Amino acid sequence: MSIEEAIIRVFKNKPNKIFAVQEIYSDFEEYYDLSDYQRQLDSNHPQPRFHHEIRSVLAKLEHDGIIIRIGRNERKLAKNT
């Protein structure tokens, strides 16, 4: 399963929920096996590398209309998905 598919599954598992990004990070791990590299802290930022990957995919899913950004830290599944 790809990172994108795992993120979509997080949203579809609770289709009416508004997710904070931190919740997406933790729920995502139920569907995707992270590598040791992805779990490592990024040398430029004090966070695991997979956090950047997830935020990047979230931006793509927002652009594609699959999820909706409600606030700075809130996302939900689009109704047409």
PDB file of C-alpha atoms in Angstrom:
ATOM      1  CA  MET A   1       0.000   0.000   0.000  1.00  0.00           C
ATOM      2  CA  SER A   2       1.314   3.460  -0.851  1.00  0.00           C
ATOM      3  CA  ILE A   3       1.521   6.381   1.567  1.00  0.00           C
ATOM      4  CA  GLU A   4      -1.329   8.066  -0.322  1.00  0.00           C
ATOM      5  CA  GLU A   5      -3.556   4.978  -0.081  1.00  0.00           C
ATOM      6  CA  ALA A   6      -2.831   4.667   3.649  1.00  0.00           C
ATOM      7  CA  ILE A   7      -3.747   8.313   4.267  1.00  0.00           C
ATOM      8  CA  ILE A   8      -6.989   7.962   2.301  1.00  0.00           C
ATOM      9  CA  ARG A   9      -7.805   4.862   4.339  1.00  0.00           C
ATOM     10  CA  VAL A  10      -7.343   6.878   7.568  1.00  0.00           C
ATOM     11  CA  PHE A  11      -9.976   9.345   6.374  1.00  0.00           C
ATOM     12  CA  LYS A  12     -12.364   6.720   4.978  1.00  0.00           C
ATOM     13  CA  ASN A  13     -12.240   4.746   8.230  1.00  0.00           C
ATOM     14  CA  LYS A  14     -13.852   7.768   9.961  1.00  0.00           C
ATOM     15  CA  PRO A  15     -15.488   9.670   7.074  1.00  0.00           C
ATOM     16  CA  ASN A  16     -17.162  12.376   9.185  1.00  0.00           C
ATOM     17  CA  LYS A  17     -14.223  13.089  11.470  1.00  0.00           C
ATOM     18  CA  ILE A  18     -12.174  16.269  11.356  1.00  0.00           C
ATOM     19  CA  PHE A  19      -8.548  15.209  11.831  1.00  0.00           C
ATOM     20  CA  ALA A  20      -5.690  17.147  13.346  1.00  0.00           C
ATOM     21  CA  VAL A  21      -2.444  16.460  11.503  1.00  0.00           C
ATOM     22  CA  GLN A  22      -1.022  14.760  14.624  1.00  0.00           C
ATOM     23  CA  GLU A  23      -3.954  12.303  14.525  1.00  0.00           C
ATOM     24  CA  ILE A  24      -3.213  11.544  10.887  1.00  0.00           C
ATOM     25  CA  TYR A  25       0.421  10.803  11.775  1.00  0.00           C
ATOM     26  CA  SER A  26      -0.581   8.283  14.441  1.00  0.00           C
ATOM     27  CA  ASP A  27      -3.562   6.685  12.630  1.00  0.00           C
ATOM     28  CA  PHE A  28      -1.492   6.373   9.445  1.00  0.00           C
ATOM     29  CA  GLU A  29       0.818   3.850  11.110  1.00  0.00           C
ATOM     30  CA  GLU A  30      -2.101   1.387  11.385  1.00  0.00           C
ATOM     31  CA  TYR A  31      -2.081   1.077   7.577  1.00  0.00           C
ATOM     32  CA  TYR A  32       1.537   1.650   6.570  1.00  0.00           C
ATOM     33  CA  ASP A  33       4.763   0.026   7.750  1.00  0.00           C
ATOM     34  CA  LEU A  34       7.346   2.771   8.107  1.00  0.00           C
ATOM     35  CA  SER A  35      10.991   2.070   7.370  1.00  0.00           C
ATOM     36  CA  ASP A  36      13.709   2.910   9.862  1.00  0.00           C
ATOM     37  CA  TYR A  37      14.774   5.736   7.546  1.00  0.00           C
ATOM     38  CA  GLN A  38      11.273   7.248   7.559  1.00  0.00           C
ATOM     39  CA  ARG A  39      11.234   7.152  11.365  1.00  0.00           C
ATOM     40  CA  GLN A  40      14.578   8.966  11.660  1.00  0.00           C
ATOM     41  CA  LEU A  41      14.608  12.629  12.583  1.00  0.00           C
ATOM     42  CA  ASP A  42      15.167  14.867   9.600  1.00  0.00           C
ATOM     43  CA  SER A  43      18.546  16.594   9.817  1.00  0.00           C
ATOM     44  CA  ASN A  44      16.962  19.968   8.952  1.00  0.00           C
ATOM     45  CA  HIS A  45      13.890  19.704  11.185  1.00  0.00           C
ATOM     46  CA  PRO A  46      13.259  18.124  14.608  1.00  0.00           C
ATOM     47  CA  GLN A  47      10.650  15.655  13.339  1.00  0.00           C
ATOM     48  CA  PRO A  48      10.528  12.211  11.749  1.00  0.00           C
ATOM     49  CA  ARG A  49      10.990  12.193   7.983  1.00  0.00           C
ATOM     50  CA  PHE A  50       7.580  10.578   7.438  1.00  0.00           C
ATOM     51  CA  HIS A  51       5.853  13.699   8.816  1.00  0.00           C
ATOM     52  CA  HIS A  52       7.114  15.659   5.803  1.00  0.00           C
ATOM     53  CA  GLU A  53       6.012  12.864   3.460  1.00  0.00           C
ATOM     54  CA  ILE A  54       2.516  12.887   4.952  1.00  0.00           C
ATOM     55  CA  ARG A  55       2.183  16.682   4.740  1.00  0.00           C
ATOM     56  CA  SER A  56       3.277  16.538   1.105  1.00  0.00           C
ATOM     57  CA  VAL A  57       0.661  13.892   0.277  1.00  0.00           C
ATOM     58  CA  LEU A  58      -1.998  15.835   2.214  1.00  0.00           C
ATOM     59  CA  ALA A  59      -1.286  18.884   0.015  1.00  0.00           C
ATOM     60  CA  LYS A  60      -1.700  16.737  -3.118  1.00  0.00           C
ATOM     61  CA  LEU A  61      -4.957  15.223  -1.833  1.00  0.00           C
ATOM     62  CA  GLU A  62      -6.260  18.716  -1.023  1.00  0.00           C
ATOM     63  CA  HIS A  63      -5.351  19.888  -4.531  1.00  0.00           C
ATOM     64  CA  ASP A  64      -7.112  16.845  -6.021  1.00  0.00           C
ATOM     65  CA  GLY A  65     -10.263  17.530  -3.956  1.00  0.00           C
ATOM     66  CA  ILE A  66     -10.088  14.255  -2.016  1.00  0.00           C
ATOM     67  CA  ILE A  67      -9.699  15.949   1.346  1.00  0.00           C
ATOM     68  CA  ILE A  68     -10.546  19.443   2.543  1.00  0.00           C
ATOM     69  CA  ARG A  69      -8.352  21.682   4.654  1.00  0.00           C
ATOM     70  CA  ILE A  70     -10.548  23.286   7.298  1.00  0.00           C
ATOM     71  CA  GLY A  71      -7.914  25.127   9.279  1.00  0.00           C
ATOM     72  CA  ARG A  72      -4.177  25.261   9.710  1.00  0.00           C
ATOM     73  CA  ASN A  73      -4.176  21.896  11.448  1.00  0.00           C
ATOM     74  CA  GLU A  74      -7.519  20.356  10.430  1.00  0.00           C
ATOM     75  CA  ARG A  75      -8.483  18.164   7.494  1.00  0.00           C
ATOM     76  CA  LYS A  76     -11.526  16.080   6.564  1.00  0.00           C
ATOM     77  CA  LEU A  77     -12.652  13.802   3.772  1.00  0.00           C
ATOM     78  CA  ALA A  78     -14.438  15.590   0.913  1.00  0.00           C
ATOM     79  CA  LYS A  79     -18.114  14.671   0.597  1.00  0.00           C
ATOM     80  CA  ASN A  80     -17.761  13.468  -2.998  1.00  0.00           C
ATOM     81  CA  THR A  81     -15.150  10.860  -2.075  1.00  0.00           C
TER      82      THR A  81
END
